[in-house]
Every structure is written in C-alpha cells, then in structure tokens.
C-alpha cells in the first residue's frame, strides 16, 4: 500500500519517528479492535462469529470426512473430489433472496467474465482431485499441515499476478513454513500407514503440495478477476463468483466421474464400506455440506472483516484439524510432527504480522 503524502502541517521529525515497540503495536491493535467493536451493530458480530465458526468447524470436519472415506474402504479419488463441489447450489439459498429482498442485482455476464469462471472452475476441479489423492495416501493431520503451504503460494502468485506486497515478515513466513514441510518429509516413516507404500506416500505428499500451489494460483487469479472484470467486491458479487466457479468445477468433475465409471461403482463401494451403506452415504452427504459451509464461512469472513482475520482462523484451523485427527482417527503424531505443527503456526503468525495494517506498522520495517 502507498504511504500517505506529507500534509502541509507535518514536519520531517513527525514522519521519521522511531519505530514502535512490540508492546505499542499490540496496544494499537487492541485499541483498533475495541473501536471496531463499538462501531458495528450486534448483528454484524453475530454473523462474523457464525462465519468464523463455519471455517473452524466445517473445514476440519470436511478434511476428516475425506480421510474417513478412504480409511473405511473408499477407493475413488474422483468421488471424493466430486463431493467437494456437489454442494455448489447451497450458496444459492443465500444469493437468490438477496436479489429479491435487497438492492442487489445480478452482475452482467460478459464473455470475458464467463471464460474466467470456466477457467477457474477447471482449475478448481483439478485442485480438488489433487487433494483427494493426498487424503487417500496421507493421515489427515499430515495432509492438513502440508496444505498450509497454500499461504506460500498465495503470497508468491499474488506478488507476480496482482502486485501484492511482500515484506520481510512474508519472506520469513515462507521460509519457516517451508522448513516445517521439510521436517515432515524427513519424518515420513513415523506417520505412514502400514498399508500405504513408500511410493503412495510420496505421491500423496507431492499432490498435496501441488494442490496447494494450484490453490494459491486460484486465489491470485480470483483477485485478478475482481480487479479487472468486476466492479467492487460486495457480498453478492463474491457469492456469484463462488457459485459460478463451483458450478463449472462440478461440471468438469462430474464428467471425470462418468468417464471413470465411478458413479456405477458407488453401490458396490457402499456395501463393502466399514460401517455399512448408511455410514457410506452419510460420509458423502456430510462431506458435501461441510465443505460448502466452510467455503461460505471463509467468504463471509473475508467480506465482513479482512484477510488478516482469515489468516488467523486458518492458522487455528491447521492445529484443530491435526488434533481432531489424532483424537478421532488415531492419526500418528510423532515429536517431529508436533515440532512441524508449532513451526507452521509460527509461520502463520509471521504472515499475519506482515498483513498488519500499514497505518500501524511500517511496511518497510515490518519483520517477524
């Protein structure tokens, strides 16, 4: 962000004041939060709380259900990636009433905008398939930790595609999270399931990182669409993009499932599923619901608050998913993975610090 120009009444001494201490920055941030709370109605905070809960509950639940599908006998990577987009109509239940009961109106669909939605839909379909391979071969806790590298790729692609700023704290967070991923790679023998081969584990590791890279690219391209093709970033416009991209991702994924013949194999897969057919279909249904609730929650958080809060919630979501996987699914948790978890959390903290408003922290001296 550009620094404000000097006003006529300002002096060089005022501008070149010494950098604030960490305590002063924390105090400034606390005061900013208190002021923000006083300036918003109670309904706003209730909606923000529900949206945050959607991120912190729905996304980890979706990750655990994906892993449960494979651990209980599910085989199809296409089916579990289809689950991620099969709930694309759910946001419509929020979007359509906005057209009738508010002043919102549908965004005109130009050829460029339609092509951007189709392209992002294709990339999203590919991204979901990569993550499906990751959850097929990795423990949920490990897959969740590796997926945190999306922060690295979001920063890099954001810098090159939409000219987002990168400062020392951002670079530090990239290095720290990369180190955490190396720790996991070096400790692969401790959390590999006995029925997963070394090759499958390596593929899961690779697909998780590639999926995160593609996810970071999707974030940057989505922001580019808002900058170049969409006027403003109102909530209904964000929902429109989410619905359109999810719809095309659903179309591409459904074609893949049909071509692979996996819809026909669902009944046989359900019969052999640990827990029975009812458990199988409950995993599928709740996987559809939780993923879309998580997406809606993150969309609302970004609109109501900021990317900083979304970063905070993401940093909390990673250990929540890992801890839940250890407790509920008996995921292996070695000392190295615990270390990696703490290092990853520190990397998130550096990124959040780097995203702190420049009115409080100078972008030229921000360092974690």
Short mmCIF file of C-alpha atoms in Angstrom, two decimals:
data_model
loop_
_atom_site.label_atom_id
_atom_site.label_comp_id
_atom_site.label_asym_id
_atom_site.label_seq_id
_atom_site.Cartn_x
_atom_site.Cartn_y
_atom_site.Cartn_z
CA UNK A 1 0.00 0.00 0.00
CA UNK A 2 1.19 3.54 -0.71
CA UNK A 3 2.26 5.63 2.21
CA UNK A 4 0.28 8.91 2.61
CA UNK A 5 1.95 12.10 1.39
CA UNK A 6 3.04 14.76 3.87
CA UNK A 7 0.38 17.32 4.73
CA UNK A 8 1.36 20.96 4.93
CA UNK A 9 1.36 20.92 8.72
CA UNK A 10 3.56 17.85 9.16
CA UNK A 11 7.28 18.00 9.86
CA UNK A 12 10.01 15.58 8.90
CA UNK A 13 10.56 14.82 12.57
CA UNK A 14 6.96 13.65 12.91
CA UNK A 15 7.26 11.36 9.90
CA UNK A 16 10.65 9.94 10.87
CA UNK A 17 9.55 8.97 14.37
CA UNK A 18 11.29 5.87 15.79
CA UNK A 19 9.54 2.55 15.12
CA UNK A 20 7.03 1.45 17.71
CA UNK A 21 7.82 -1.32 20.16
CA UNK A 22 6.00 -4.66 20.01
CA UNK A 23 4.04 -3.65 23.12
CA UNK A 24 2.91 -0.41 21.47
CA UNK A 25 1.86 -2.28 18.33
CA UNK A 26 -0.17 -4.76 20.39
CA UNK A 27 -1.79 -1.87 22.25
CA UNK A 28 -2.62 -0.13 18.96
CA UNK A 29 -4.14 -3.32 17.59
CA UNK A 30 -6.18 -3.84 20.77
CA UNK A 31 -7.49 -0.29 20.58
CA UNK A 32 -8.33 -0.79 16.91
CA UNK A 33 -10.33 -3.93 17.77
CA UNK A 34 -12.22 -2.12 20.56
CA UNK A 35 -13.05 0.79 18.25
CA UNK A 36 -14.20 -1.61 15.54
CA UNK A 37 -16.45 -3.40 18.03
CA UNK A 38 -18.08 -0.15 19.10
CA UNK A 39 -18.67 0.93 15.51
CA UNK A 40 -20.53 -2.22 14.42
CA UNK A 41 -24.03 -3.45 15.36
CA UNK A 42 -24.54 -6.67 17.33
CA UNK A 43 -25.95 -8.39 14.24
CA UNK A 44 -22.62 -7.86 12.47
CA UNK A 45 -20.68 -9.60 15.24
CA UNK A 46 -23.15 -12.47 15.37
CA UNK A 47 -22.75 -13.03 11.62
CA UNK A 48 -18.96 -12.77 11.88
CA UNK A 49 -18.98 -15.26 14.78
CA UNK A 50 -21.09 -17.74 12.79
CA UNK A 51 -18.86 -17.30 9.73
CA UNK A 52 -15.72 -17.88 11.81
CA UNK A 53 -17.28 -20.97 13.36
CA UNK A 54 -18.04 -22.20 9.85
CA UNK A 55 -14.35 -22.00 8.98
CA UNK A 56 -13.13 -23.55 12.24
CA UNK A 57 -15.66 -26.40 12.33
CA UNK A 58 -16.77 -27.14 8.78
CA UNK A 59 -13.36 -27.20 7.07
CA UNK A 60 -11.71 -29.57 9.62
CA UNK A 61 -14.83 -31.75 9.53
CA UNK A 62 -14.64 -31.89 5.74
CA UNK A 63 -10.96 -32.90 5.89
CA UNK A 64 -11.66 -35.64 8.43
CA UNK A 65 -14.59 -36.97 6.39
CA UNK A 66 -12.38 -37.16 3.30
CA UNK A 67 -9.84 -39.21 5.21
CA UNK A 68 -12.62 -41.33 6.79
CA UNK A 69 -13.92 -42.18 3.32
CA UNK A 70 -10.58 -43.70 2.32
CA UNK A 71 -9.75 -45.32 5.67
CA UNK A 72 -13.14 -47.10 5.75
CA UNK A 73 -12.80 -48.62 2.31
CA UNK A 74 -13.49 -45.84 -0.20
CA UNK A 75 -11.28 -46.03 -3.28
CA UNK A 76 -12.37 -43.37 -5.77
CA UNK A 77 -10.44 -40.12 -5.82
CA UNK A 78 -12.96 -38.76 -8.32
CA UNK A 79 -15.88 -39.35 -5.94
CA UNK A 80 -14.27 -37.52 -3.03
CA UNK A 81 -13.30 -34.60 -5.31
CA UNK A 82 -16.88 -34.57 -6.64
CA UNK A 83 -18.10 -34.30 -3.03
CA UNK A 84 -16.18 -31.00 -2.74
CA UNK A 85 -18.27 -29.37 -5.48
CA UNK A 86 -21.56 -31.28 -5.41
CA UNK A 87 -22.92 -28.74 -2.92
CA UNK A 88 -22.48 -25.80 -5.31
CA UNK A 89 -26.23 -24.87 -5.13
CA UNK A 90 -26.03 -24.30 -1.35
CA UNK A 91 -24.77 -20.67 -1.68
CA UNK A 92 -27.73 -20.01 -3.99
CA UNK A 93 -30.03 -20.23 -0.95
CA UNK A 94 -28.30 -17.09 0.30
CA UNK A 95 -27.68 -15.39 -3.05
CA UNK A 96 -31.18 -15.60 -4.57
CA UNK A 97 -33.02 -13.97 -1.62
CA UNK A 98 -30.52 -11.09 -1.82
CA UNK A 99 -31.83 -10.28 -5.30
CA UNK A 100 -35.43 -10.14 -4.04
CA UNK A 101 -35.06 -8.52 -0.62
CA UNK A 102 -32.10 -6.16 -1.11
CA UNK A 103 -30.98 -3.70 -3.76
CA UNK A 104 -28.51 -6.23 -5.14
CA UNK A 105 -28.84 -7.14 -8.80
CA UNK A 106 -27.13 -9.87 -10.85
CA UNK A 107 -23.77 -8.91 -12.32
CA UNK A 108 -23.91 -8.73 -16.15
CA UNK A 109 -22.21 -11.80 -17.59
CA UNK A 110 -19.72 -10.76 -20.27
CA UNK A 111 -17.77 -13.18 -22.44
CA UNK A 112 -14.51 -12.47 -20.55
CA UNK A 113 -16.20 -13.00 -17.19
CA UNK A 114 -17.79 -16.26 -18.36
CA UNK A 115 -14.46 -17.53 -19.66
CA UNK A 116 -12.77 -16.61 -16.37
CA UNK A 117 -15.40 -18.57 -14.43
CA UNK A 118 -14.94 -21.59 -16.71
CA UNK A 119 -11.15 -21.42 -16.36
CA UNK A 120 -11.28 -21.07 -12.58
CA UNK A 121 -13.81 -23.91 -12.46
CA UNK A 122 -11.47 -26.20 -14.37
CA UNK A 123 -8.55 -25.29 -12.09
CA UNK A 124 -10.72 -25.87 -9.01
CA UNK A 125 -11.74 -29.30 -10.29
CA UNK A 126 -8.08 -30.21 -10.81
CA UNK A 127 -7.21 -28.81 -7.38
CA UNK A 128 -9.86 -30.92 -5.64
CA UNK A 129 -8.61 -34.04 -7.40
CA UNK A 130 -5.04 -33.37 -6.23
CA UNK A 131 -6.22 -33.01 -2.64
CA UNK A 132 -8.24 -36.21 -2.99
CA UNK A 133 -5.05 -38.11 -3.84
CA UNK A 134 -3.36 -36.50 -0.83
CA UNK A 135 -6.06 -37.65 1.59
CA UNK A 136 -6.05 -41.12 0.03
CA UNK A 137 -2.42 -41.68 0.98
CA UNK A 138 -1.68 -39.39 3.95
CA UNK A 139 -3.00 -39.09 7.51
CA UNK A 140 -5.45 -36.19 7.85
CA UNK A 141 -3.10 -34.37 10.24
CA UNK A 142 -0.20 -34.58 7.78
CA UNK A 143 -2.35 -33.59 4.79
CA UNK A 144 -3.65 -30.58 6.72
CA UNK A 145 -0.14 -29.43 7.64
CA UNK A 146 1.09 -29.76 4.06
CA UNK A 147 -1.94 -27.86 2.78
CA UNK A 148 -0.85 -24.87 4.86
CA UNK A 149 1.76 -24.22 2.14
CA UNK A 150 -1.09 -22.55 0.23
CA UNK A 151 -0.07 -19.43 2.15
CA UNK A 152 3.36 -19.53 0.50
CA UNK A 153 1.97 -19.89 -3.00
CA UNK A 154 -0.75 -17.28 -2.39
CA UNK A 155 1.94 -14.76 -1.44
CA UNK A 156 4.14 -15.63 -4.44
CA UNK A 157 1.38 -15.69 -7.07
CA UNK A 158 -0.24 -12.62 -5.53
CA UNK A 159 3.05 -10.76 -5.91
CA UNK A 160 3.52 -11.66 -9.59
CA UNK A 161 -0.12 -11.59 -10.77
CA UNK A 162 -1.80 -8.77 -8.81
CA UNK A 163 1.26 -6.94 -7.45
CA UNK A 164 0.56 -7.71 -3.79
CA UNK A 165 3.33 -6.54 -1.49
CA UNK A 166 5.88 -8.91 0.05
CA UNK A 167 7.92 -7.71 3.03
CA UNK A 168 10.46 -9.31 5.35
CA UNK A 169 7.81 -10.94 7.54
CA UNK A 170 6.17 -12.52 4.50
CA UNK A 171 9.51 -13.89 3.32
CA UNK A 172 10.20 -15.14 6.83
CA UNK A 173 6.83 -16.93 6.96
CA UNK A 174 7.58 -18.61 3.60
CA UNK A 175 10.96 -19.85 4.86
CA UNK A 176 9.52 -21.02 8.20
CA UNK A 177 6.61 -22.96 6.66
CA UNK A 178 8.94 -24.49 4.07
CA UNK A 179 11.17 -25.68 6.92
CA UNK A 180 8.12 -27.24 8.61
CA UNK A 181 7.32 -29.17 5.42
CA UNK A 182 10.91 -30.43 5.24
CA UNK A 183 10.60 -31.69 8.82
CA UNK A 184 7.50 -33.69 7.84
CA UNK A 185 9.27 -35.10 4.77
CA UNK A 186 12.26 -36.25 6.83
CA UNK A 187 9.93 -37.93 9.35
CA UNK A 188 7.74 -39.72 6.80
CA UNK A 189 8.36 -43.20 8.25
CA UNK A 190 6.64 -42.32 11.55
CA UNK A 191 3.20 -41.40 10.17
CA UNK A 192 2.87 -43.63 7.10
CA UNK A 193 0.04 -46.15 7.39
CA UNK A 194 1.15 -49.77 7.13
CA UNK A 195 -1.00 -50.38 4.04
CA UNK A 196 0.44 -47.33 2.22
CA UNK A 197 3.61 -47.92 0.21
CA UNK A 198 6.54 -45.53 0.11
CA UNK A 199 5.60 -44.59 -3.44
CA UNK A 200 1.99 -43.84 -2.48
CA UNK A 201 3.11 -41.72 0.48
CA UNK A 202 5.47 -39.76 -1.77
CA UNK A 203 2.66 -39.26 -4.30
CA UNK A 204 0.33 -38.05 -1.55
CA UNK A 205 2.99 -35.62 -0.37
CA UNK A 206 3.58 -34.38 -3.91
CA UNK A 207 -0.11 -34.00 -4.80
CA UNK A 208 -0.77 -32.11 -1.55
CA UNK A 209 1.98 -29.58 -2.31
CA UNK A 210 0.91 -29.27 -5.96
CA UNK A 211 -2.72 -28.85 -4.87
CA UNK A 212 -1.68 -26.07 -2.51
CA UNK A 213 0.29 -24.38 -5.29
CA UNK A 214 -2.72 -24.54 -7.60
CA UNK A 215 -4.94 -23.25 -4.78
CA UNK A 216 -2.63 -20.27 -4.34
CA UNK A 217 -2.82 -19.61 -8.08
CA UNK A 218 -6.63 -19.76 -7.94
CA UNK A 219 -6.65 -17.18 -5.13
CA UNK A 220 -4.48 -14.80 -7.16
CA UNK A 221 -6.49 -15.28 -10.37
CA UNK A 222 -9.76 -14.75 -8.47
CA UNK A 223 -8.42 -11.47 -7.12
CA UNK A 224 -7.37 -10.52 -10.65
CA UNK A 225 -10.94 -11.15 -11.86
CA UNK A 226 -12.26 -8.79 -9.19
CA UNK A 227 -9.75 -6.12 -10.17
CA UNK A 228 -10.15 -6.37 -13.95
CA UNK A 229 -13.71 -7.59 -14.58
CA UNK A 230 -15.87 -6.93 -11.52
CA UNK A 231 -16.78 -3.55 -10.10
CA UNK A 232 -16.48 -3.54 -6.32
CA UNK A 233 -16.42 -6.52 -4.00
CA UNK A 234 -19.89 -6.60 -2.46
CA UNK A 235 -21.04 -9.77 -0.76
CA UNK A 236 -23.45 -10.80 -3.50
CA UNK A 237 -20.72 -10.40 -6.16
CA UNK A 238 -18.39 -12.63 -4.13
CA UNK A 239 -21.18 -15.22 -3.83
CA UNK A 240 -21.86 -15.01 -7.56
CA UNK A 241 -18.26 -15.83 -8.33
CA UNK A 242 -18.27 -18.69 -5.82
CA UNK A 243 -21.45 -20.19 -7.28
CA UNK A 244 -20.28 -19.85 -10.88
CA UNK A 245 -16.80 -21.28 -10.29
CA UNK A 246 -18.17 -24.14 -8.17
CA UNK A 247 -20.76 -24.93 -10.84
CA UNK A 248 -18.15 -25.29 -13.59
CA UNK A 249 -15.90 -27.26 -11.25
CA UNK A 250 -18.90 -29.53 -10.62
CA UNK A 251 -19.44 -29.97 -14.38
CA UNK A 252 -15.79 -30.85 -15.06
CA UNK A 253 -15.59 -33.20 -12.07
CA UNK A 254 -18.89 -34.92 -12.97
CA UNK A 255 -17.55 -35.57 -16.47
CA UNK A 256 -14.45 -37.16 -14.91
CA UNK A 257 -16.52 -39.33 -12.59
CA UNK A 258 -18.71 -40.52 -15.50
CA UNK A 259 -15.78 -41.23 -17.79
CA UNK A 260 -14.05 -43.15 -14.99
CA UNK A 261 -17.25 -45.11 -14.28
CA UNK A 262 -17.16 -44.30 -10.57
CA UNK A 263 -20.87 -43.49 -10.19
CA UNK A 264 -21.64 -47.11 -11.14
CA UNK A 265 -19.16 -48.33 -8.55
CA UNK A 266 -20.68 -46.40 -5.64
CA UNK A 267 -23.24 -49.09 -4.74
CA UNK A 268 -20.57 -51.82 -4.56
CA UNK A 269 -18.27 -49.48 -2.64
CA UNK A 270 -21.05 -48.70 -0.16
CA UNK A 271 -21.72 -52.41 0.51
CA UNK A 272 -18.09 -53.10 1.40
CA UNK A 273 -17.68 -49.85 3.37
CA UNK A 274 -16.74 -50.27 7.04
CA UNK A 275 -19.86 -49.30 8.98
CA UNK A 276 -22.27 -50.24 6.19
CA UNK A 277 -24.10 -48.47 3.39
CA UNK A 278 -25.78 -45.91 5.65
CA UNK A 279 -22.39 -44.80 7.01
CA UNK A 280 -21.03 -44.54 3.48
CA UNK A 281 -23.78 -42.24 2.27
CA UNK A 282 -23.68 -40.18 5.47
CA UNK A 283 -19.96 -39.57 4.89
CA UNK A 284 -20.73 -38.45 1.32
CA UNK A 285 -23.67 -36.21 2.29
CA UNK A 286 -21.95 -34.55 5.24
CA UNK A 287 -18.80 -34.13 3.15
CA UNK A 288 -20.85 -32.15 0.63
CA UNK A 289 -22.47 -29.99 3.33
CA UNK A 290 -19.41 -29.28 5.47
CA UNK A 291 -17.21 -28.26 2.55
CA UNK A 292 -19.73 -25.71 1.29
CA UNK A 293 -20.37 -24.38 4.80
CA UNK A 294 -16.63 -23.86 5.17
CA UNK A 295 -16.47 -22.02 1.85
CA UNK A 296 -19.43 -19.83 2.83
CA UNK A 297 -17.81 -19.11 6.18
CA UNK A 298 -14.48 -18.08 4.63
CA UNK A 299 -16.27 -15.94 2.02
CA UNK A 300 -18.23 -14.13 4.73
CA UNK A 301 -15.13 -13.61 6.90
CA UNK A 302 -13.22 -12.07 4.01
CA UNK A 303 -16.12 -9.75 3.23
CA UNK A 304 -17.07 -8.81 6.80
CA UNK A 305 -13.55 -8.47 8.17
CA UNK A 306 -10.22 -8.85 6.39
CA UNK A 307 -7.65 -11.28 5.05
CA UNK A 308 -5.83 -10.84 8.37
CA UNK A 309 -8.69 -12.45 10.32
CA UNK A 310 -8.99 -15.14 7.65
CA UNK A 311 -5.27 -15.79 8.15
CA UNK A 312 -5.73 -16.02 11.92
CA UNK A 313 -8.58 -18.51 11.52
CA UNK A 314 -6.58 -20.55 9.01
CA UNK A 315 -3.67 -20.68 11.44
CA UNK A 316 -6.03 -22.00 14.12
CA UNK A 317 -7.70 -24.45 11.72
CA UNK A 318 -4.48 -26.34 10.98
CA UNK A 319 -3.78 -27.47 14.58
CA UNK A 320 -7.51 -28.06 15.14
CA UNK A 321 -7.61 -30.48 12.21
CA UNK A 322 -4.43 -32.21 13.32
CA UNK A 323 -5.54 -32.60 16.94
CA UNK A 324 -9.00 -33.80 15.89
CA UNK A 325 -7.41 -36.35 13.54
CA UNK A 326 -5.22 -37.68 16.35
CA UNK A 327 -8.14 -37.94 18.80
CA UNK A 328 -10.90 -39.15 16.47
CA UNK A 329 -8.96 -41.14 13.86
CA UNK A 330 -5.88 -42.26 15.82
CA UNK A 331 -3.56 -40.42 13.46
CA UNK A 332 0.11 -40.96 14.32
CA UNK A 333 1.64 -37.87 15.95
CA UNK A 334 5.40 -38.02 16.35
CA UNK A 335 7.62 -35.46 18.03
CA UNK A 336 8.75 -34.22 14.63
CA UNK A 337 5.16 -33.65 13.52
CA UNK A 338 4.41 -31.73 16.72
CA UNK A 339 7.50 -29.62 16.04
CA UNK A 340 6.33 -29.07 12.48
CA UNK A 341 2.92 -28.01 13.82
CA UNK A 342 4.47 -25.35 16.06
CA UNK A 343 6.77 -24.15 13.28
CA UNK A 344 3.82 -23.88 10.89
CA UNK A 345 1.86 -21.90 13.47
CA UNK A 346 4.83 -19.54 13.82
CA UNK A 347 4.91 -19.13 10.03
CA UNK A 348 1.24 -18.17 10.06
CA UNK A 349 1.93 -15.67 12.86
CA UNK A 350 4.66 -14.05 10.74
CA UNK A 351 2.30 -13.80 7.78
CA UNK A 352 -0.45 -12.26 9.92
CA UNK A 353 2.08 -9.78 11.32
CA UNK A 354 3.12 -8.92 7.77
CA UNK A 355 -0.54 -8.26 6.90
CA UNK A 356 -0.98 -5.87 9.82
CA UNK A 357 -2.35 -2.53 8.54
CA UNK A 358 0.43 -0.24 7.35
CA UNK A 359 -1.13 2.64 9.28
CA UNK A 360 0.10 0.86 12.41
CA UNK A 361 3.19 -0.93 11.15
CA UNK A 362 5.55 0.49 8.58
CA UNK A 363 5.77 -1.86 5.62
CA UNK A 364 9.44 -1.02 5.23
CA UNK A 365 10.38 -2.20 8.72
CA UNK A 366 7.86 -4.97 9.34
CA UNK A 367 9.74 -8.07 10.42
CA UNK A 368 8.73 -11.12 12.38
#
